[in-house]
Short mmCIF file of C-alpha atoms in Angstrom, two decimals:
data_model
loop_
_atom_site.label_atom_id
_atom_site.label_comp_id
_atom_site.label_asym_id
_atom_site.label_seq_id
_atom_site.Cartn_x
_atom_site.Cartn_y
_atom_site.Cartn_z
CA MET A 220 -3.47 18.37 -10.36
CA THR A 221 -6.48 16.56 -8.95
CA VAL A 222 -5.74 15.48 -5.38
CA VAL A 223 -9.21 14.82 -3.97
CA THR A 224 -9.45 11.40 -2.41
CA GLU A 225 -11.80 10.59 0.42
CA PRO A 226 -15.21 12.19 1.14
CA GLU A 227 -14.91 15.64 2.75
CA MET A 228 -14.89 15.61 6.54
CA VAL A 229 -18.01 16.82 8.35
CA ASP A 230 -17.36 20.24 9.89
CA PRO A 231 -16.71 19.69 13.63
CA SER A 232 -18.43 22.94 14.64
CA TRP A 233 -21.56 21.92 12.74
CA LEU A 234 -21.58 18.51 14.40
CA LEU A 235 -21.03 19.92 17.90
CA ALA A 236 -23.91 22.36 17.41
CA ARG A 237 -26.24 19.54 16.32
CA VAL A 238 -25.37 17.15 19.14
CA ALA A 239 -25.70 19.96 21.70
CA ASP A 240 -29.42 20.17 20.83
CA ARG A 241 -29.94 16.51 21.84
CA ASP A 242 -29.97 14.91 25.25
CA GLY A 243 -28.05 11.78 26.17
CA GLU A 244 -24.70 10.33 25.13
CA LEU A 245 -22.69 11.51 22.13
CA ALA A 246 -23.14 8.18 20.35
CA ASP A 247 -26.93 8.38 20.65
CA ALA A 248 -26.94 11.99 19.42
CA VAL A 249 -24.87 11.12 16.34
CA ALA A 250 -27.04 8.06 15.70
CA ASP A 251 -30.11 10.35 15.70
CA LEU A 252 -28.45 12.58 13.10
CA VAL A 253 -27.78 9.54 10.92
CA HIS A 254 -31.32 8.19 11.23
CA SER A 255 -32.80 11.62 10.48
CA GLY A 256 -30.71 11.96 7.33
CA GLU A 257 -28.71 14.97 8.52
CA LEU A 258 -25.62 12.75 8.37
CA PRO A 259 -26.14 10.77 5.13
CA PRO A 260 -24.28 7.56 4.23
CA GLY A 261 -20.72 8.28 3.12
CA SER A 262 -20.28 11.22 5.52
CA ARG A 263 -16.82 11.21 7.10
CA LEU A 264 -16.91 12.15 10.77
CA PRO A 265 -14.26 14.45 12.26
CA THR A 266 -11.18 12.76 13.67
CA VAL A 267 -11.09 12.29 17.43
CA ARG A 268 -8.45 14.96 17.93
CA THR A 269 -10.15 17.45 15.61
CA LEU A 270 -13.49 17.11 17.41
CA ALA A 271 -11.89 17.25 20.86
CA LYS A 272 -10.00 20.41 19.92
CA ALA A 273 -13.16 22.07 18.54
CA GLY A 274 -15.25 21.52 21.68
CA ASP A 275 -15.25 20.49 25.33
CA LEU A 276 -15.38 16.75 24.67
CA SER A 277 -12.55 14.54 25.88
CA VAL A 278 -10.67 12.22 23.55
CA GLY A 279 -11.84 9.26 25.66
CA ALA A 280 -15.51 10.22 25.34
CA ILE A 281 -15.25 10.54 21.57
CA LEU A 282 -13.40 7.23 21.22
CA HIS A 283 -16.11 5.55 23.29
CA ALA A 284 -18.86 7.09 21.13
CA TRP A 285 -17.23 6.16 17.82
CA GLY A 286 -16.66 2.62 19.10
CA LYS A 287 -20.30 2.27 20.15
CA LEU A 288 -21.50 3.52 16.75
CA GLN A 289 -19.25 1.00 15.01
CA GLU A 290 -20.60 -1.85 17.15
CA GLN A 291 -24.12 -0.81 16.11
CA GLY A 292 -23.14 -0.91 12.41
CA ILE A 293 -23.77 2.83 11.98
CA VAL A 294 -20.21 3.81 11.12
CA GLN A 295 -17.03 2.10 9.98
CA THR A 296 -13.53 3.23 10.95
CA ARG A 297 -10.89 2.66 8.31
CA ARG A 298 -7.15 2.84 8.71
CA ARG A 299 -6.66 5.89 6.48
CA GLY A 300 -10.16 6.76 5.34
CA GLY A 301 -11.44 7.92 8.74
CA THR A 302 -14.80 7.10 10.32
CA VAL A 303 -17.53 6.92 7.66
CA VAL A 304 -21.30 6.68 8.03
CA LEU A 305 -22.61 3.40 6.59
CA PRO A 306 -25.93 2.99 4.80
CA PRO A 307 -28.71 1.35 6.81
CA GLU A 308 -28.86 -2.36 6.11
CA ASP A 309 -32.34 -2.16 4.64
CA SER A 310 -31.55 0.75 2.28
CA VAL A 311 -29.72 -1.28 -0.37
CA PRO A 312 -30.19 -4.76 -1.73
CA GLU A 313 -29.01 -7.40 0.74
CA ARG A 314 -27.47 -9.45 -2.03
CA GLY A 315 -23.71 -9.04 -1.81
CA LEU A 316 -23.63 -6.15 0.67
CA ARG A 317 -23.15 -7.68 4.09
CA GLU A 318 -20.19 -9.81 3.05
CA TRP A 319 -18.26 -6.69 1.98
CA ARG A 320 -18.95 -4.48 4.98
CA GLY A 321 -15.77 -3.97 6.94
CA VAL A 322 -13.54 -5.50 4.24
CA ASP A 323 -10.66 -3.14 3.43
CA LEU A 324 -10.10 -3.20 -0.33
CA ALA A 325 -7.98 -0.04 -0.22
CA GLN A 326 -4.84 -0.81 1.77
CA ASN A 327 -3.60 -3.94 -0.01
CA ALA A 328 -3.30 -5.81 3.28
CA PRO A 329 -2.38 -9.50 2.92
CA ASP A 330 -4.75 -12.35 3.68
CA LEU A 331 -3.67 -13.63 7.11
CA ALA A 332 -4.94 -17.12 6.25
CA LEU A 333 -2.34 -17.31 3.48
CA GLN A 334 0.70 -16.56 5.65
CA PRO A 335 2.92 -19.19 7.29
CA PRO A 336 2.69 -19.65 11.09
CA LEU A 337 5.43 -17.90 13.06
CA SER A 338 5.63 -20.19 16.09
CA ASP A 339 8.29 -22.62 14.80
CA ALA A 340 10.32 -19.79 13.28
CA LEU A 341 10.31 -17.83 16.54
CA VAL A 342 11.26 -20.83 18.65
CA ALA A 343 14.10 -21.73 16.31
CA SER A 344 15.48 -18.17 16.54
CA LEU A 345 15.81 -18.38 20.32
CA GLY A 346 18.76 -20.75 20.13
CA ALA A 347 21.20 -18.24 18.63
CA GLU A 348 24.48 -18.04 20.55
CA THR A 349 24.61 -14.25 20.17
CA LEU A 350 21.16 -13.76 21.71
CA ASN A 351 21.25 -11.01 24.36
CA VAL A 352 24.98 -10.46 23.88
CA PHE A 353 25.61 -6.76 24.44
CA GLY A 354 25.94 -4.80 21.21
CA ARG A 355 23.98 -4.85 18.02
CA GLU A 356 24.10 -6.55 14.68
CA ILE A 357 22.82 -4.55 11.73
CA MET A 358 22.34 -7.93 10.07
CA THR A 359 22.92 -11.38 11.54
CA GLU A 360 25.11 -13.83 9.68
CA ARG A 361 22.22 -16.29 9.60
CA LEU A 362 19.96 -13.82 7.81
CA ARG A 363 22.70 -12.78 5.38
CA THR A 364 23.29 -16.43 4.49
CA ALA A 365 19.56 -16.97 3.88
CA ALA A 366 19.05 -13.83 1.78
CA ALA A 367 22.19 -13.85 -0.37
CA PRO A 368 21.24 -16.71 -2.79
CA THR A 369 18.12 -14.90 -3.99
CA TRP A 370 19.66 -11.40 -4.22
CA PRO A 371 19.83 -10.30 -7.89
CA PHE A 372 23.36 -8.86 -7.65
CA GLU A 373 26.40 -8.95 -5.36
CA PRO A 374 25.88 -6.16 -2.80
CA GLU A 375 28.71 -4.11 -1.33
CA ALA A 376 26.91 -4.02 2.03
CA TRP A 377 23.88 -5.38 3.86
CA ALA A 378 21.54 -3.96 6.49
CA THR A 379 18.10 -4.47 7.99
CA ALA A 380 15.32 -2.11 8.99
CA GLY A 381 11.73 -2.45 10.19
CA GLY A 382 9.04 -2.84 7.55
CA GLY A 383 9.73 -2.19 3.90
CA THR A 384 8.26 1.30 4.07
CA GLU A 385 10.71 2.32 6.81
CA ALA A 386 13.64 0.98 4.78
CA LEU A 387 12.42 2.80 1.67
CA LEU A 388 12.05 6.11 3.47
CA ILE A 389 15.44 6.09 5.20
CA ALA A 390 17.09 5.18 1.90
CA ILE A 391 15.29 8.07 0.19
CA GLU A 392 16.32 10.45 2.98
CA ALA A 393 19.93 9.34 2.61
CA ALA A 394 19.84 9.77 -1.17
CA ALA A 395 17.95 13.06 -1.35
CA PRO A 396 18.27 15.89 1.19
CA ALA A 397 15.13 17.89 2.03
CA GLY A 398 14.27 20.32 -0.73
CA SER A 399 15.72 18.19 -3.52
CA THR A 400 13.92 16.40 -6.33
CA ILE A 401 13.52 12.66 -6.92
CA ALA A 402 12.10 10.62 -9.79
CA VAL A 403 9.50 8.00 -8.80
CA ASP A 404 8.28 5.01 -10.77
CA GLU A 405 4.47 5.27 -10.94
CA PRO A 406 2.09 4.12 -9.62
CA LEU A 407 3.34 3.96 -6.04
CA GLY A 408 1.79 2.20 -3.08
CA PRO A 409 -0.85 4.14 -1.12
CA GLY A 410 0.65 6.65 1.27
CA VAL A 411 4.24 6.46 -0.04
CA LEU A 412 3.90 9.57 -2.17
CA ASP A 413 2.37 11.50 0.75
CA THR A 414 5.30 10.53 2.96
CA ILE A 415 7.84 11.55 0.31
CA ARG A 416 6.26 14.99 0.33
CA ASP A 417 6.33 15.03 4.12
CA LEU A 418 10.11 14.58 3.85
CA GLY A 419 10.23 17.91 2.01
CA LEU A 420 11.02 16.38 -1.37
CA ASN A 421 9.69 17.24 -4.81
CA ALA A 422 8.61 14.21 -6.82
CA ILE A 423 8.59 13.80 -10.60
CA GLY A 424 6.46 10.92 -11.79
CA ILE A 425 7.92 8.49 -14.34
CA ARG A 426 5.15 7.12 -16.52
CA ALA A 427 5.13 3.51 -17.63
CA ASP A 428 4.25 1.80 -20.88
CA THR A 429 3.76 -1.97 -21.18
CA HIS A 430 7.54 -2.59 -20.78
CA GLY A 431 8.04 -0.54 -17.61
CA PRO A 432 9.02 3.02 -16.66
CA ARG A 433 9.78 5.08 -19.75
CA ALA A 434 13.43 5.90 -20.38
CA ASP A 435 12.58 9.28 -21.95
CA ASP A 436 10.60 10.30 -18.86
CA LEU A 437 13.49 9.29 -16.61
CA ASP A 438 15.97 11.24 -18.76
CA ALA A 439 13.77 14.34 -18.58
CA ALA A 440 13.42 14.02 -14.79
CA LEU A 441 17.18 13.70 -14.30
CA HIS A 442 17.81 16.70 -16.56
CA ALA A 443 15.31 18.57 -14.36
CA GLY A 444 17.52 17.93 -11.34
CA ALA A 445 16.33 14.66 -9.80
CA THR A 446 19.07 13.25 -7.55
CA ALA A 447 17.55 9.79 -7.04
CA PHE A 448 15.34 7.31 -8.89
CA VAL A 449 12.88 5.16 -6.91
CA PHE A 450 12.28 2.11 -9.08
CA GLN A 451 9.81 -0.80 -8.66
CA PRO A 452 11.20 -3.76 -10.67
CA GLY A 453 8.20 -5.97 -9.83
CA ALA A 454 5.50 -3.41 -10.75
CA PRO A 455 3.32 -4.55 -7.79
CA PHE A 456 0.86 -1.73 -8.47
CA GLY A 457 1.22 -1.77 -12.24
CA VAL A 458 -1.76 -0.63 -14.27
CA ASP A 459 -0.84 -2.77 -17.28
CA HIS A 460 2.92 -3.37 -17.32
CA VAL A 461 5.82 -5.58 -16.28
CA VAL A 462 9.47 -4.51 -16.40
CA THR A 463 11.35 -6.21 -19.24
CA ASP A 464 15.10 -6.81 -19.60
CA GLU A 465 15.06 -4.58 -22.67
CA ARG A 466 13.65 -1.70 -20.60
CA ILE A 467 16.29 -2.28 -17.91
CA ALA A 468 18.95 -1.81 -20.60
CA GLU A 469 17.31 1.43 -21.77
CA LEU A 470 17.08 2.80 -18.23
CA ALA A 471 20.72 1.87 -17.61
CA GLU A 472 21.77 3.79 -20.71
CA VAL A 473 20.04 6.91 -19.37
CA LEU A 474 21.59 6.49 -15.91
CA ARG A 475 25.10 6.18 -17.40
CA ARG A 476 24.71 9.80 -18.52
CA HIS A 477 23.81 10.94 -14.98
CA LEU A 478 26.56 9.53 -12.77
CA ALA A 479 25.56 11.34 -9.53
CA VAL A 480 22.06 9.83 -9.35
CA TRP A 481 21.23 7.20 -6.69
CA ILE A 482 18.97 4.25 -7.57
CA ILE A 483 16.64 2.77 -4.96
CA GLU A 484 14.96 -0.48 -6.00
CA ASP A 485 11.79 -1.20 -4.05
CA ASP A 486 10.90 -4.91 -3.93
CA SER A 487 7.84 -4.37 -1.77
CA ILE A 488 6.26 -7.84 -1.90
CA GLY A 489 9.40 -9.96 -1.69
CA PRO A 490 8.79 -13.73 -1.85
CA LEU A 491 5.32 -13.19 -3.34
CA GLU A 492 6.97 -12.22 -6.63
CA PRO A 493 6.43 -15.10 -9.10
CA GLU A 494 9.95 -15.02 -10.56
CA ARG A 495 13.35 -13.39 -10.14
CA LEU A 496 13.06 -9.67 -10.81
CA PRO A 497 15.37 -7.59 -13.01
CA SER A 498 17.80 -5.17 -11.37
CA LEU A 499 20.08 -2.27 -12.17
CA GLY A 500 22.46 -3.49 -9.46
CA ASP A 501 24.62 -5.53 -11.84
CA VAL A 502 25.31 -2.39 -13.87
CA PHE A 503 25.65 0.09 -10.98
CA PRO A 504 26.64 -1.87 -7.83
CA ASP A 505 28.01 1.29 -6.17
CA ARG A 506 24.84 3.34 -6.85
CA VAL A 507 21.97 0.87 -6.25
CA VAL A 508 20.32 -0.12 -3.00
CA ARG A 509 17.66 -2.80 -3.24
CA ILE A 510 15.04 -3.06 -0.50
CA ARG A 511 13.10 -6.27 0.01
CA SER A 512 10.04 -6.39 2.24
CA TYR A 513 8.69 -9.63 3.72
CA CYS A 514 5.59 -8.37 5.56
CA LYS A 515 3.07 -9.31 2.87
CA ALA A 516 4.50 -12.81 2.57
CA TYR A 517 5.25 -13.69 6.19
CA GLY A 518 3.31 -11.20 8.33
CA ILE A 519 3.71 -7.68 9.60
CA ASP A 520 5.08 -8.77 12.99
CA VAL A 521 8.25 -10.16 11.42
CA ARG A 522 9.05 -6.43 11.05
CA THR A 523 12.34 -6.96 9.26
CA SER A 524 13.22 -5.80 5.76
CA ILE A 525 16.58 -6.16 4.05
CA LEU A 526 18.71 -3.56 2.28
CA GLY A 527 21.52 -4.74 0.01
CA GLY A 528 23.72 -2.73 -2.34
CA SER A 529 25.86 0.42 -2.25
CA ARG A 530 27.93 0.60 0.93
CA ARG A 531 27.98 4.38 0.90
CA LEU A 532 24.20 4.73 0.60
CA ILE A 533 23.45 1.99 3.14
CA ASP A 534 25.82 3.59 5.68
CA ALA A 535 24.07 6.92 5.18
CA ALA A 536 20.62 5.28 5.51
CA MET A 537 21.60 3.59 8.78
CA LYS A 538 22.59 6.99 10.18
CA MET A 539 19.10 8.19 9.32
CA ARG A 540 17.54 5.39 11.38
CA SER A 541 16.98 6.58 14.96
CA HIS A 542 20.00 8.91 14.62
CA GLY A 543 22.23 5.94 13.87
CA VAL A 544 21.44 3.87 16.95
CA GLY A 545 18.54 1.78 15.65
CA SER A 546 18.79 -1.93 14.90
CA ASN A 547 16.50 -4.91 14.47
CA SER A 548 16.13 -7.59 17.11
CA ARG A 549 18.30 -10.64 16.45
CA ILE A 550 15.23 -12.72 17.27
CA LEU A 551 13.28 -11.12 14.43
CA GLN A 552 16.19 -11.32 12.01
CA ASN A 553 16.73 -15.02 12.64
CA THR A 554 12.98 -15.63 12.52
CA LEU A 555 13.01 -14.15 9.03
CA ALA A 556 16.03 -16.28 8.09
CA TYR A 557 14.17 -19.42 9.21
CA LEU A 558 11.15 -18.49 7.06
CA ILE A 559 13.26 -17.71 3.98
CA GLU A 560 14.88 -21.15 4.19
CA SER A 561 11.77 -23.11 5.26
CA PRO A 562 10.29 -25.41 2.57
CA ASP A 563 6.95 -25.32 4.41
CA ALA A 564 6.88 -21.52 4.37
CA GLU A 565 7.84 -21.56 0.69
CA ARG A 566 4.89 -23.81 -0.14
CA ILE A 567 2.48 -21.56 1.78
CA VAL A 568 3.79 -18.44 0.05
CA ALA A 569 3.54 -20.15 -3.34
CA ARG A 570 -0.10 -20.94 -2.62
CA ALA A 571 -0.73 -17.32 -1.59
CA ARG A 572 0.90 -16.11 -4.80
CA GLU A 573 -1.39 -18.33 -6.87
CA ARG A 574 -4.50 -17.35 -4.90
CA TYR A 575 -3.83 -13.63 -5.24
CA ALA A 576 -3.28 -13.98 -9.00
CA ALA A 577 -6.48 -16.01 -9.36
CA ARG A 578 -8.49 -13.48 -7.35
CA ARG A 579 -7.16 -10.63 -9.47
CA ALA A 580 -8.13 -12.48 -12.66
CA LEU A 581 -11.62 -13.30 -11.34
CA LEU A 582 -12.35 -9.70 -10.43
CA LEU A 583 -11.01 -8.40 -13.75
CA ASP A 584 -13.25 -10.82 -15.65
CA ALA A 585 -16.31 -10.02 -13.53
CA LEU A 586 -15.88 -6.26 -13.94
CA ARG A 587 -15.30 -6.48 -17.69
CA GLU A 588 -18.36 -8.70 -18.10
CA ARG A 589 -20.37 -5.79 -16.66
CA GLY A 590 -18.90 -3.28 -19.09
CA ILE A 591 -16.53 -1.72 -16.56
CA GLU A 592 -13.08 -0.70 -17.79
CA ALA A 593 -10.65 -2.51 -15.48
CA CYS A 594 -6.99 -3.45 -15.78
CA ALA A 595 -4.03 -4.78 -13.82
CA GLY A 596 -0.39 -5.54 -14.52
CA PRO A 597 0.51 -9.25 -14.79
CA ARG A 598 2.23 -9.09 -11.36
CA SER A 599 0.02 -6.46 -9.76
CA LEU A 600 -1.72 -7.05 -6.46
CA VAL A 601 -4.39 -4.47 -7.28
CA VAL A 602 -7.10 -3.98 -9.88
CA TRP A 603 -7.58 -0.51 -11.37
CA VAL A 604 -11.10 0.63 -12.31
CA THR A 605 -11.60 3.59 -14.64
CA VAL A 606 -14.31 6.03 -13.48
CA GLU A 607 -15.76 9.32 -14.68
CA ASP A 608 -15.19 10.98 -11.30
CA GLU A 609 -12.92 9.49 -8.65
CA THR A 610 -14.48 11.23 -5.67
CA ALA A 611 -18.01 10.39 -6.76
CA GLY A 612 -17.00 6.75 -7.21
CA LEU A 613 -15.44 6.61 -3.72
CA VAL A 614 -18.55 8.12 -2.15
CA ALA A 615 -20.93 5.86 -4.08
CA LEU A 616 -19.06 2.75 -2.91
CA ALA A 617 -18.78 4.10 0.65
CA ARG A 618 -22.57 4.39 0.73
CA GLN A 619 -22.63 0.63 0.24
CA GLY A 620 -20.03 0.10 2.96
CA ILE A 621 -17.28 -0.76 0.47
CA SER A 622 -13.81 0.70 1.03
CA VAL A 623 -11.59 1.04 -2.06
CA GLY A 624 -8.50 3.12 -2.77
CA SER A 625 -8.08 6.48 -4.45
CA GLY A 626 -6.11 6.25 -7.67
CA SER A 627 -4.78 9.82 -7.55
CA ARG A 628 -2.85 9.09 -4.36
CA SER A 629 -0.56 6.73 -6.29
CA PHE A 630 0.42 9.24 -9.00
CA VAL A 631 2.36 12.48 -8.81
CA GLY A 632 0.29 14.48 -11.27
CA ALA A 633 -3.07 14.45 -12.99
CA ARG A 634 -3.73 11.63 -15.45
CA ASP A 635 -5.85 11.46 -18.57
CA ARG A 636 -8.23 9.10 -16.77
CA GLN A 637 -9.42 8.80 -13.18
CA MET A 638 -9.22 5.45 -11.44
CA LEU A 639 -10.08 3.58 -8.27
CA ARG A 640 -7.79 0.93 -6.79
CA ILE A 641 -9.14 -2.40 -5.49
CA SER A 642 -6.86 -4.74 -3.56
CA ALA A 643 -6.82 -8.33 -4.82
CA THR A 644 -5.35 -9.69 -1.59
CA GLN A 645 -8.52 -9.28 0.48
CA LEU A 646 -10.83 -10.86 -2.08
CA PRO A 647 -12.34 -14.29 -1.39
CA ASP A 648 -11.74 -17.33 -3.57
CA ASP A 649 -15.49 -17.73 -4.12
CA VAL A 650 -16.48 -16.78 -7.67
CA GLU A 651 -20.04 -15.81 -6.75
CA SER A 652 -18.85 -13.44 -4.03
CA ILE A 653 -16.57 -11.66 -6.47
CA ARG A 654 -19.40 -11.42 -8.99
CA ARG A 655 -21.59 -9.84 -6.32
CA LEU A 656 -18.82 -7.33 -5.62
CA ALA A 657 -18.67 -6.53 -9.34
CA ASP A 658 -22.44 -5.98 -9.30
CA LEU A 659 -22.09 -3.49 -6.45
CA VAL A 660 -19.25 -1.69 -8.22
CA ALA A 661 -21.37 -1.47 -11.38
CA VAL A 662 -24.26 0.03 -9.41
CA ALA A 663 -21.93 2.53 -7.76
CA MET A 664 -20.40 3.54 -11.10
CA THR A 665 -23.87 4.20 -12.49
CA GLU A 666 -24.86 6.26 -9.44
CA SER A 667 -21.64 8.29 -9.56
CA THR A 668 -22.29 9.45 -13.14
CA ARG A 669 -25.92 10.47 -12.59
CA GLU A 670 -26.93 14.03 -11.75
CA PHE A 671 -30.12 14.95 -9.90
CA PHE A 672 -32.02 18.25 -10.02
CA ASP A 673 -34.86 19.56 -7.83
#
C-alpha cells in the first residue's frame, strides 16, 4: 500500500550541523541555507520537538526562529503538513501565486465569512433556568427539541459531544474494542483513518460506485470479521458518488445477515447538506448511531455535535468520553439550539451551501479545460485531481506555496489511480482567481511528471 503523503522531513542532525557553521540567530542561519539552495523550496523542516531533542536548542528558540522565517515569507507552517520552505517570490510567475500563498486547500476548513455570527445565539443561551445548576445534562431539552424534527429516524437515546470527530471516535471505540476490525466507507476525511489506526483498530475499506458504498464489499468485510460499519450517507468526500435509496436497501439486506454489527452514520457537515440524507436507522434503530457535526456550518467554537440512535451504543460511547464524566456546556448546547432554529442562520448556511457548490463546479471546469482529470461527488466539498505520482504532485505544488491534500490518506489501501484532494470551501468566488489556480496546478502536474538527468 502506498502511504507516502507529505515531503520527507529534513534530517535534524544535518540541519543542526549546517546551522552550527554559521554565526547569528537560528532564523538567519536557516534563511542562509534557503538562499544558498541547500534547503530548496518544498523542504519540510523538522518539527520543533524533533529538532530540540536532536540538539541543544530550546523549544522557545526554535518557535521564535520558525515564526521569524514565516514573517519573512521564507517558510509556511501548515496545520498537518509541517513547516515547509516556500519558493522565492521572484522564482515563479507572479500571476496567480501570491493570492494562494498561505491558503490551506488541504484541511477542508470552512470559509469564516460564510458562517452565521454567534453573538445573538450566545446571549440568548444565557437565559436558561438550568444555567450553573449543579449537575450535568448530556443533552439539554432545548437542543433535543431543536434537533429532533430534522433527525432521519426516531432515536432510542440522545447525547452530545465536542466536535464531530470526537463524537465519531468515541462511538467507534464503543463499537469496536482495540484489536478488532471495522469497515469504513471510503474516502474518509483527512486524519480520520490515521486516528482509527491509533485506536488499535484494523480498517477494511468499502469502495463506492456511483450509487454509494458497494454492498458486496461490505458483505466481504463483515465476513472477514468487521464488528462495525462507519457509513457516510452524505458522501462529503465522494469522488463521484451520492448514496441512493436503492443502495441503502442493498446495504440493509447485507446487514440483516450480520446481526452483531454496529452501524455508525457520520453526518460530518450537518446543515450544509443540500437535502435530507438517507439512513439505516429506520431499519436498525437499536444498532445505528447517527452523528451530526455543526462546526462547518456554524463555526468550530460551537463545539457541540449530536449523537442520536441506539441507547446501548450511546451509553457505551458516553462512558468512553473522559471516563464517563465529560459533558458539554449548557451554554454551548443552547447556543447550537438557537442556531438550528434561527431563520437568519438558516439563510446564511443556505448561501454557504450554494457558494461551496459553485466553487467546486468552477474549479472542476477550470481543471478540465486544461486537460486535467478532476472529479467530485455531487455533494462533495472537495475536488479530486488524478496525478501520475502523488508525492511529486504535492512537492511541485508546495514549491509554489500551494497546500493541497494527499489522496492516499483518505483510503485504506492502494488504489488504481493516485489523487490529490483540493478543498472547495477555501476557494474564492472570483472566476479568474480559480482559473489562475488551475493554471498553477497544470504547471505543477507537468513538472511532477518530468525527469531530469545530469
